[in-house]
Amino acid sequence: MKLLVRKEFLAEGVVCLELRDPDGGPVPSWEPGAHVDLVLRPDLVRQYSLCGDPADRSVLRVAVLREDGGRGGSRFVHDELADGDLMEIRGPRNNFALVDAPQYLFIAGGIGITPIVPMVAAADAAGAQWRLVYGGRTRASMAFRDELCAKYGDRVSIHPQDETGLLDLGSLVDEQAEVYCCGPEPLLAAVEARCPGVHVERFAPKEITGESSGFEVELAQTGRTLTVPEDRSILDVLDEAGVPVMFSCEEGTCGTCETPVLDGVVEHRDSLLTAEEQAANDTMMICVSRCRGPRLVLDL
C-alpha cells in the first residue's frame, strides 16, 4: 500500500517517518519486533523496524539513521524524501518477535533501539520484570533517550560511549531473563558469545566466509532444473530465468526471500535464522545461502 509521509528530526543524524493512509484509513496491524519494507525507488528497497505503538492503527513510525557509507537508502530518506510524499510499503513482517516471559533484558546499540522501544512498552504493560541497557556514541545521537528515561526511570540505563566507554557486557547479561539485543555487529557478536540464547536482529549481514561452488537447483512445482554457478546466487539465477520470487535486502537479513527446502543440504549464510532453524535444513534465504552438495530441491 502507499502511505503519506511526514518527516521529523528525532536525534542527531536520525529522522522519524510517520506513515499514514492518505484517506485516513487504518494502517496494517503489527506486533513488537516487526519491520516494513520501504520502496524508496523501484530499485531501492530498505527495511526499517517499526518503533511506534501497535495499538495506534492510524500511523506507522520508523526511525532512520543517516549512514553516508551505506548503500544509499538512508541518504535518500534524509536528503530526498519530503513531507507529503507518497511511499509504497510492504509488510509488516516479524522476524524478531517478543516471546512471553516473566523477565527481560533489553540491550540496544545506537539505532538498534528502534525495535526495542515497542518491546519495552509491551513488557511493561504485561507486568514483566525488565530493564533496558542502551548504548550510543553520544547522548545527542541516542533516539528516544529522553522519552524512555522520563517514562520508565531507572529501569533504563543510558551509556553514551564518549562518557562511559563501551558497554560492560560481562556485568549485564542475566541468564534468568529473555535477552533481546539489536545494534551494530560487534555488540551483537559480543552478546551472542556471552548468552547463546539471545534474540538478536541485525541491520547488516554477518561476514560471509568460505569458498563457493556451483550446484543445481530443482524447482519442485515445475520439475525445472537450473544451474547456479559459483559466482552467482540462487536468487540471481531464478530472476534471470523468469521465476517469480519475492526479495528485498539481498543480504540475508530481512527474510523476504525465505524459501522451503525439500531436499539437499543448505550452506546457510544468512544473518536471520537461529542455529536451530538452520540445523533443521527446511528453509533458506536464497539471496545468500547456497548448497553443500551438488543439488537442492526447493518448493518453487
mmCIF file of C-alpha atoms in Angstrom:
data_model
loop_
_atom_site.group_PDB
_atom_site.id
_atom_site.type_symbol
_atom_site.label_atom_id
_atom_site.label_comp_id
_atom_site.label_asym_id
_atom_site.label_seq_id
_atom_site.Cartn_x
_atom_site.Cartn_y
_atom_site.Cartn_z
ATOM 1 C CA MET A 1 0.000 0.000 0.000
ATOM 2 C CA LYS A 2 1.041 3.627 -0.452
ATOM 3 C CA LEU A 3 1.207 5.825 2.616
ATOM 4 C CA LEU A 4 1.627 9.556 3.166
ATOM 5 C CA VAL A 5 4.973 10.621 4.629
ATOM 6 C CA ARG A 6 5.563 13.049 7.489
ATOM 7 C CA LYS A 7 9.214 13.524 8.405
ATOM 8 C CA GLU A 8 10.683 14.990 11.589
ATOM 9 C CA PHE A 9 14.031 15.287 13.362
ATOM 10 C CA LEU A 10 14.439 12.751 16.160
ATOM 11 C CA ALA A 11 18.093 12.846 17.251
ATOM 12 C CA GLU A 12 21.481 13.751 15.852
ATOM 13 C CA GLY A 13 21.624 12.004 12.463
ATOM 14 C CA VAL A 14 18.207 10.354 12.950
ATOM 15 C CA VAL A 15 14.845 11.233 11.405
ATOM 16 C CA CYS A 16 11.440 9.741 12.164
ATOM 17 C CA LEU A 17 8.989 8.924 9.389
ATOM 18 C CA GLU A 18 5.287 8.872 10.219
ATOM 19 C CA LEU A 19 3.367 6.939 7.552
ATOM 20 C CA ARG A 20 -0.414 7.343 7.273
ATOM 21 C CA ASP A 21 -3.127 6.283 4.873
ATOM 22 C CA PRO A 22 -3.853 9.328 2.675
ATOM 23 C CA ASP A 23 -7.585 8.660 3.004
ATOM 24 C CA GLY A 24 -7.466 8.335 6.775
ATOM 25 C CA GLY A 25 -7.910 4.563 6.848
ATOM 26 C CA PRO A 26 -6.149 2.166 9.228
ATOM 27 C CA VAL A 27 -2.582 1.088 8.623
ATOM 28 C CA PRO A 28 -1.654 -2.632 8.757
ATOM 29 C CA SER A 29 -1.568 -4.247 12.182
ATOM 30 C CA TRP A 30 1.780 -5.299 13.680
ATOM 31 C CA GLU A 31 3.463 -6.543 16.837
ATOM 32 C CA PRO A 32 6.712 -5.514 18.580
ATOM 33 C CA GLY A 33 9.765 -6.574 16.600
ATOM 34 C CA ALA A 34 8.122 -6.133 13.188
ATOM 35 C CA HIS A 35 9.627 -4.231 10.280
ATOM 36 C CA VAL A 36 8.375 -2.880 6.973
ATOM 37 C CA ASP A 37 9.957 -2.588 3.555
ATOM 38 C CA LEU A 38 10.062 0.983 2.287
ATOM 39 C CA VAL A 39 10.078 1.135 -1.510
ATOM 40 C CA LEU A 40 12.108 4.329 -1.812
ATOM 41 C CA ARG A 41 12.522 3.798 -5.552
ATOM 42 C CA PRO A 42 11.820 0.745 -7.714
ATOM 43 C CA ASP A 43 15.497 -0.167 -7.381
ATOM 44 C CA LEU A 44 15.901 0.932 -3.760
ATOM 45 C CA VAL A 45 14.016 -1.071 -1.111
ATOM 46 C CA ARG A 46 15.073 -0.956 2.521
ATOM 47 C CA GLN A 47 13.807 -2.497 5.765
ATOM 48 C CA TYR A 48 13.181 -0.465 8.914
ATOM 49 C CA SER A 49 11.885 -1.578 12.301
ATOM 50 C CA LEU A 50 8.568 -0.196 13.493
ATOM 51 C CA CYS A 51 9.017 1.896 16.622
ATOM 52 C CA GLY A 52 5.554 3.273 17.381
ATOM 53 C CA ASP A 53 2.554 1.929 19.257
ATOM 54 C CA PRO A 54 0.978 -1.233 17.760
ATOM 55 C CA ALA A 55 -2.397 -0.187 19.207
ATOM 56 C CA ASP A 56 -2.381 3.023 17.140
ATOM 57 C CA ARG A 57 -3.767 1.934 13.760
ATOM 58 C CA SER A 58 -3.608 5.467 12.355
ATOM 59 C CA VAL A 59 0.156 5.567 11.786
ATOM 60 C CA LEU A 60 3.326 3.531 11.296
ATOM 61 C CA ARG A 61 6.571 5.005 12.605
ATOM 62 C CA VAL A 62 10.158 4.187 11.669
ATOM 63 C CA ALA A 63 13.434 5.888 12.596
ATOM 64 C CA VAL A 64 16.268 6.133 10.082
ATOM 65 C CA LEU A 65 19.919 6.794 10.903
ATOM 66 C CA ARG A 66 21.896 8.586 8.209
ATOM 67 C CA GLU A 67 24.747 6.335 7.074
ATOM 68 C CA ASP A 68 26.891 8.029 4.462
ATOM 69 C CA GLY A 69 28.890 4.846 3.970
ATOM 70 C CA GLY A 70 25.785 2.725 3.402
ATOM 71 C CA ARG A 71 24.074 1.615 0.197
ATOM 72 C CA GLY A 72 22.013 4.756 -0.323
ATOM 73 C CA GLY A 73 18.735 4.115 1.474
ATOM 74 C CA SER A 74 19.318 6.366 4.474
ATOM 75 C CA ARG A 75 20.748 9.151 2.313
ATOM 76 C CA PHE A 76 17.585 9.044 0.194
ATOM 77 C CA VAL A 77 15.389 9.253 3.296
ATOM 78 C CA HIS A 78 17.366 12.161 4.766
ATOM 79 C CA ASP A 79 18.064 14.140 1.598
ATOM 80 C CA GLU A 80 15.296 13.404 -0.923
ATOM 81 C CA LEU A 81 12.192 12.177 0.865
ATOM 82 C CA ALA A 82 9.877 15.044 1.795
ATOM 83 C CA ASP A 83 6.730 15.700 3.777
ATOM 84 C CA GLY A 84 3.694 14.896 1.692
ATOM 85 C CA ASP A 85 5.384 12.265 -0.474
ATOM 86 C CA LEU A 86 3.534 9.017 -1.081
ATOM 87 C CA MET A 87 5.647 5.928 -0.487
ATOM 88 C CA GLU A 88 4.895 2.266 -1.078
ATOM 89 C CA ILE A 89 5.426 -0.110 1.814
ATOM 90 C CA ARG A 90 5.476 -3.898 2.032
ATOM 91 C CA GLY A 91 4.706 -5.849 5.160
ATOM 92 C CA PRO A 92 4.847 -5.630 8.105
ATOM 93 C CA ARG A 93 6.812 -8.841 8.773
ATOM 94 C CA ASN A 94 8.188 -10.020 12.092
ATOM 95 C CA ASN A 95 11.423 -11.981 12.369
ATOM 96 C CA PHE A 96 12.180 -10.630 15.865
ATOM 97 C CA ALA A 97 9.031 -11.429 17.814
ATOM 98 C CA LEU A 98 8.800 -10.868 21.561
ATOM 99 C CA VAL A 99 8.169 -14.142 23.403
ATOM 100 C CA ASP A 100 6.139 -14.268 26.619
ATOM 101 C CA ALA A 101 8.439 -14.259 29.652
ATOM 102 C CA PRO A 102 8.389 -13.075 33.275
ATOM 103 C CA GLN A 103 11.709 -11.228 32.919
ATOM 104 C CA TYR A 104 13.574 -9.486 30.099
ATOM 105 C CA LEU A 105 16.912 -7.819 29.497
ATOM 106 C CA PHE A 106 16.930 -5.482 26.505
ATOM 107 C CA ILE A 107 20.274 -4.337 25.076
ATOM 108 C CA ALA A 108 20.315 -1.687 22.347
ATOM 109 C CA GLY A 109 23.169 -0.062 20.490
ATOM 110 C CA GLY A 110 22.579 3.136 18.531
ATOM 111 C CA ILE A 111 19.720 2.913 16.045
ATOM 112 C CA GLY A 112 19.172 -0.638 17.319
ATOM 113 C CA ILE A 113 16.862 0.978 19.872
ATOM 114 C CA THR A 114 14.061 1.138 17.275
ATOM 115 C CA PRO A 115 12.606 -2.402 17.607
ATOM 116 C CA ILE A 116 13.289 -2.351 21.347
ATOM 117 C CA VAL A 117 11.018 0.644 22.101
ATOM 118 C CA PRO A 118 7.711 -1.197 21.479
ATOM 119 C CA MET A 119 9.117 -4.325 23.145
ATOM 120 C CA VAL A 120 9.795 -2.392 26.333
ATOM 121 C CA ALA A 121 6.272 -0.973 26.252
ATOM 122 C CA ALA A 122 4.776 -4.443 25.766
ATOM 123 C CA ALA A 123 6.850 -5.973 28.570
ATOM 124 C CA ASP A 124 5.877 -3.146 30.911
ATOM 125 C CA ALA A 125 2.187 -3.429 30.026
ATOM 126 C CA ALA A 126 2.315 -7.179 30.703
ATOM 127 C CA GLY A 127 3.730 -6.599 34.187
ATOM 128 C CA ALA A 128 7.006 -8.379 33.452
ATOM 129 C CA GLN A 129 10.266 -7.514 35.127
ATOM 130 C CA TRP A 130 12.602 -5.856 32.672
ATOM 131 C CA ARG A 131 15.492 -3.492 32.214
ATOM 132 C CA LEU A 132 16.981 -1.727 29.225
ATOM 133 C CA VAL A 133 20.659 -1.041 28.648
ATOM 134 C CA TYR A 134 21.082 1.495 25.863
ATOM 135 C CA GLY A 135 24.446 2.483 24.421
ATOM 136 C CA GLY A 136 25.258 5.098 21.793
ATOM 137 C CA ARG A 137 28.031 7.311 20.500
ATOM 138 C CA THR A 138 26.799 10.437 22.307
ATOM 139 C CA ARG A 139 23.682 11.447 24.210
ATOM 140 C CA ALA A 140 22.633 13.692 21.332
ATOM 141 C CA SER A 141 22.685 10.755 18.896
ATOM 142 C CA MET A 142 20.532 8.450 21.026
ATOM 143 C CA ALA A 143 16.969 8.458 19.689
ATOM 144 C CA PHE A 144 14.126 8.063 22.228
ATOM 145 C CA ARG A 145 16.556 8.654 25.132
ATOM 146 C CA ASP A 146 14.562 11.348 26.925
ATOM 147 C CA GLU A 147 11.212 9.650 26.252
ATOM 148 C CA LEU A 148 12.378 6.323 27.679
ATOM 149 C CA CYS A 149 14.012 7.823 30.754
ATOM 150 C CA ALA A 150 11.006 10.009 31.531
ATOM 151 C CA LYS A 151 8.550 7.143 31.214
ATOM 152 C CA TYR A 152 10.470 4.294 32.858
ATOM 153 C CA GLY A 153 13.015 5.905 35.171
ATOM 154 C CA ASP A 154 15.873 3.817 36.488
ATOM 155 C CA ARG A 155 14.823 0.706 34.578
ATOM 156 C CA VAL A 156 16.533 2.410 31.620
ATOM 157 C CA SER A 157 20.318 2.683 31.764
ATOM 158 C CA ILE A 158 21.913 5.132 29.307
ATOM 159 C CA HIS A 159 25.558 4.670 28.267
ATOM 160 C CA PRO A 160 26.954 7.274 25.846
ATOM 161 C CA GLN A 161 30.306 5.945 24.653
ATOM 162 C CA ASP A 162 32.023 9.331 24.855
ATOM 163 C CA GLU A 163 31.119 9.489 28.566
ATOM 164 C CA THR A 164 31.194 5.899 29.838
ATOM 165 C CA GLY A 165 33.083 3.904 27.183
ATOM 166 C CA LEU A 166 31.867 0.613 25.714
ATOM 167 C CA LEU A 167 29.163 -1.396 27.454
ATOM 168 C CA ASP A 168 30.468 -3.751 30.150
ATOM 169 C CA LEU A 169 28.608 -6.796 28.869
ATOM 170 C CA GLY A 170 30.122 -9.120 31.450
ATOM 171 C CA SER A 171 28.132 -7.351 34.145
ATOM 172 C CA LEU A 172 24.964 -7.013 32.087
ATOM 173 C CA VAL A 173 23.940 -10.389 30.747
ATOM 174 C CA ASP A 174 21.365 -12.011 33.021
ATOM 175 C CA GLU A 175 20.827 -15.713 32.366
ATOM 176 C CA GLN A 176 17.474 -15.639 34.171
ATOM 177 C CA ALA A 177 15.969 -13.255 31.618
ATOM 178 C CA GLU A 178 14.985 -13.441 27.985
ATOM 179 C CA VAL A 179 17.647 -11.297 26.342
ATOM 180 C CA TYR A 180 16.871 -9.167 23.283
ATOM 181 C CA CYS A 181 19.626 -7.269 21.518
ATOM 182 C CA CYS A 182 19.764 -5.050 18.440
ATOM 183 C CA GLY A 183 22.618 -2.866 17.267
ATOM 184 C CA PRO A 184 25.940 -2.947 15.422
ATOM 185 C CA GLU A 185 27.612 -6.268 14.664
ATOM 186 C CA PRO A 186 30.391 -6.022 17.308
ATOM 187 C CA LEU A 187 27.746 -5.605 20.017
ATOM 188 C CA LEU A 188 25.627 -8.491 18.716
ATOM 189 C CA ALA A 189 28.634 -10.797 18.427
ATOM 190 C CA ALA A 190 29.766 -9.958 21.944
ATOM 191 C CA VAL A 191 26.319 -10.561 23.431
ATOM 192 C CA GLU A 192 25.891 -13.820 21.484
ATOM 193 C CA ALA A 193 29.233 -15.043 22.838
ATOM 194 C CA ARG A 194 28.054 -14.467 26.418
ATOM 195 C CA CYS A 195 24.432 -15.517 26.013
ATOM 196 C CA PRO A 196 23.830 -18.243 23.398
ATOM 197 C CA GLY A 197 20.034 -17.982 23.693
ATOM 198 C CA VAL A 198 19.873 -14.261 22.978
ATOM 199 C CA HIS A 199 17.312 -12.962 20.476
ATOM 200 C CA VAL A 200 19.060 -10.654 18.010
ATOM 201 C CA GLU A 201 18.172 -8.613 14.966
ATOM 202 C CA ARG A 202 20.831 -7.495 12.532
ATOM 203 C CA PHE A 203 20.694 -4.391 10.365
ATOM 204 C CA ALA A 204 23.733 -5.531 8.395
ATOM 205 C CA PRO A 205 24.787 -9.044 7.334
ATOM 206 C CA LYS A 206 27.363 -11.145 9.097
ATOM 207 C CA GLU A 207 30.637 -11.539 7.252
ATOM 208 C CA ILE A 208 30.473 -14.430 4.789
ATOM 209 C CA THR A 209 33.458 -16.765 4.856
ATOM 210 C CA GLY A 210 34.348 -19.826 2.828
ATOM 211 C CA GLU A 211 34.537 -20.588 -0.856
ATOM 212 C CA SER A 212 31.566 -21.028 -3.166
ATOM 213 C CA SER A 213 30.996 -23.791 -5.687
ATOM 214 C CA GLY A 214 28.321 -24.367 -8.304
ATOM 215 C CA PHE A 215 25.297 -26.646 -7.896
ATOM 216 C CA GLU A 216 21.886 -27.425 -9.362
ATOM 217 C CA VAL A 217 18.506 -26.291 -8.096
ATOM 218 C CA GLU A 218 15.368 -28.256 -8.892
ATOM 219 C CA LEU A 219 12.076 -26.366 -8.698
ATOM 220 C CA ALA A 220 9.677 -28.972 -7.328
ATOM 221 C CA GLN A 221 6.459 -27.319 -8.504
ATOM 222 C CA THR A 222 7.501 -27.414 -12.171
ATOM 223 C CA GLY A 223 10.301 -30.003 -12.276
ATOM 224 C CA ARG A 224 12.585 -27.423 -13.842
ATOM 225 C CA THR A 225 16.306 -27.616 -13.029
ATOM 226 C CA LEU A 226 18.644 -24.614 -13.088
ATOM 227 C CA THR A 227 22.413 -24.376 -12.639
ATOM 228 C CA VAL A 228 23.764 -21.944 -10.054
ATOM 229 C CA PRO A 229 27.390 -21.055 -10.835
ATOM 230 C CA GLU A 230 29.906 -20.349 -8.095
ATOM 231 C CA ASP A 231 29.795 -16.589 -8.612
ATOM 232 C CA ARG A 232 26.004 -16.120 -8.610
ATOM 233 C CA SER A 233 23.210 -16.531 -6.076
ATOM 234 C CA ILE A 234 20.131 -18.731 -6.384
ATOM 235 C CA LEU A 235 18.073 -15.546 -6.423
ATOM 236 C CA ASP A 236 20.062 -14.168 -9.371
ATOM 237 C CA VAL A 237 19.571 -17.350 -11.372
ATOM 238 C CA LEU A 238 15.850 -17.564 -10.616
ATOM 239 C CA ASP A 239 15.316 -13.928 -11.511
ATOM 240 C CA GLU A 240 17.171 -14.316 -14.809
ATOM 241 C CA ALA A 241 15.103 -17.424 -15.608
ATOM 242 C CA GLY A 242 11.853 -15.529 -15.045
ATOM 243 C CA VAL A 243 10.870 -17.404 -11.880
ATOM 244 C CA PRO A 244 8.799 -15.012 -9.699
ATOM 245 C CA VAL A 245 10.141 -14.753 -6.159
ATOM 246 C CA MET A 246 9.826 -12.029 -3.552
ATOM 247 C CA PHE A 247 13.056 -10.430 -2.350
ATOM 248 C CA SER A 248 14.234 -7.210 -0.771
ATOM 249 C CA CYS A 249 17.573 -6.794 1.040
ATOM 250 C CA GLU A 250 19.630 -9.347 -0.969
ATOM 251 C CA GLU A 251 21.860 -9.627 2.131
ATOM 252 C CA GLY A 252 20.172 -12.389 4.139
ATOM 253 C CA THR A 253 18.841 -10.064 6.833
ATOM 254 C CA CYS A 254 15.176 -9.339 6.014
ATOM 255 C CA GLY A 255 13.630 -12.785 5.385
ATOM 256 C CA THR A 256 11.635 -11.770 2.301
ATOM 257 C CA CYS A 257 13.139 -14.481 0.074
ATOM 258 C CA GLU A 258 12.841 -17.326 2.610
ATOM 259 C CA THR A 259 12.100 -20.497 0.636
ATOM 260 C CA PRO A 260 11.164 -24.029 1.779
ATOM 261 C CA VAL A 261 13.806 -26.700 1.129
ATOM 262 C CA LEU A 262 12.580 -30.193 0.192
ATOM 263 C CA ASP A 263 15.904 -31.967 -0.381
ATOM 264 C CA GLY A 264 19.626 -31.299 -0.252
ATOM 265 C CA VAL A 265 21.877 -29.768 2.405
ATOM 266 C CA VAL A 266 21.891 -25.988 2.755
ATOM 267 C CA GLU A 267 25.013 -23.931 3.386
ATOM 268 C CA HIS A 268 23.393 -21.178 5.419
ATOM 269 C CA ARG A 269 24.906 -17.730 5.006
ATOM 270 C CA ASP A 270 22.026 -15.618 6.275
ATOM 271 C CA SER A 271 22.048 -13.394 9.344
ATOM 272 C CA LEU A 272 18.479 -14.165 10.366
ATOM 273 C CA LEU A 273 17.800 -17.830 11.128
ATOM 274 C CA THR A 274 18.845 -19.194 14.515
ATOM 275 C CA ALA A 275 21.352 -22.041 14.746
ATOM 276 C CA GLU A 276 18.455 -24.424 15.455
ATOM 277 C CA GLU A 277 16.477 -23.163 12.453
ATOM 278 C CA GLN A 278 19.494 -23.556 10.208
ATOM 279 C CA ALA A 279 20.131 -27.073 11.506
ATOM 280 C CA ALA A 280 16.548 -28.046 10.652
ATOM 281 C CA ASN A 281 17.501 -27.602 6.977
ATOM 282 C CA ASP A 282 13.911 -26.994 5.887
ATOM 283 C CA THR A 283 14.160 -23.372 4.766
ATOM 284 C CA MET A 284 16.764 -20.985 3.376
ATOM 285 C CA MET A 285 17.398 -17.418 2.249
ATOM 286 C CA ILE A 286 18.055 -17.821 -1.452
ATOM 287 C CA CYS A 287 19.712 -14.415 -1.784
ATOM 288 C CA VAL A 288 22.879 -15.538 0.037
ATOM 289 C CA SER A 289 22.690 -19.188 1.137
ATOM 290 C CA ARG A 290 23.962 -21.998 -1.045
ATOM 291 C CA CYS A 291 24.203 -25.804 -1.268
ATOM 292 C CA ARG A 292 26.740 -28.028 0.488
ATOM 293 C CA GLY A 293 26.347 -30.679 -2.190
ATOM 294 C CA PRO A 294 25.548 -30.963 -5.882
ATOM 295 C CA ARG A 295 21.785 -30.376 -5.716
ATOM 296 C CA LEU A 296 18.951 -28.648 -3.871
ATOM 297 C CA VAL A 297 15.225 -29.164 -4.320
ATOM 298 C CA LEU A 298 13.162 -26.070 -3.483
ATOM 299 C CA ASP A 299 9.407 -25.708 -3.087
ATOM 300 C CA LEU A 300 9.090 -23.318 -6.032
#
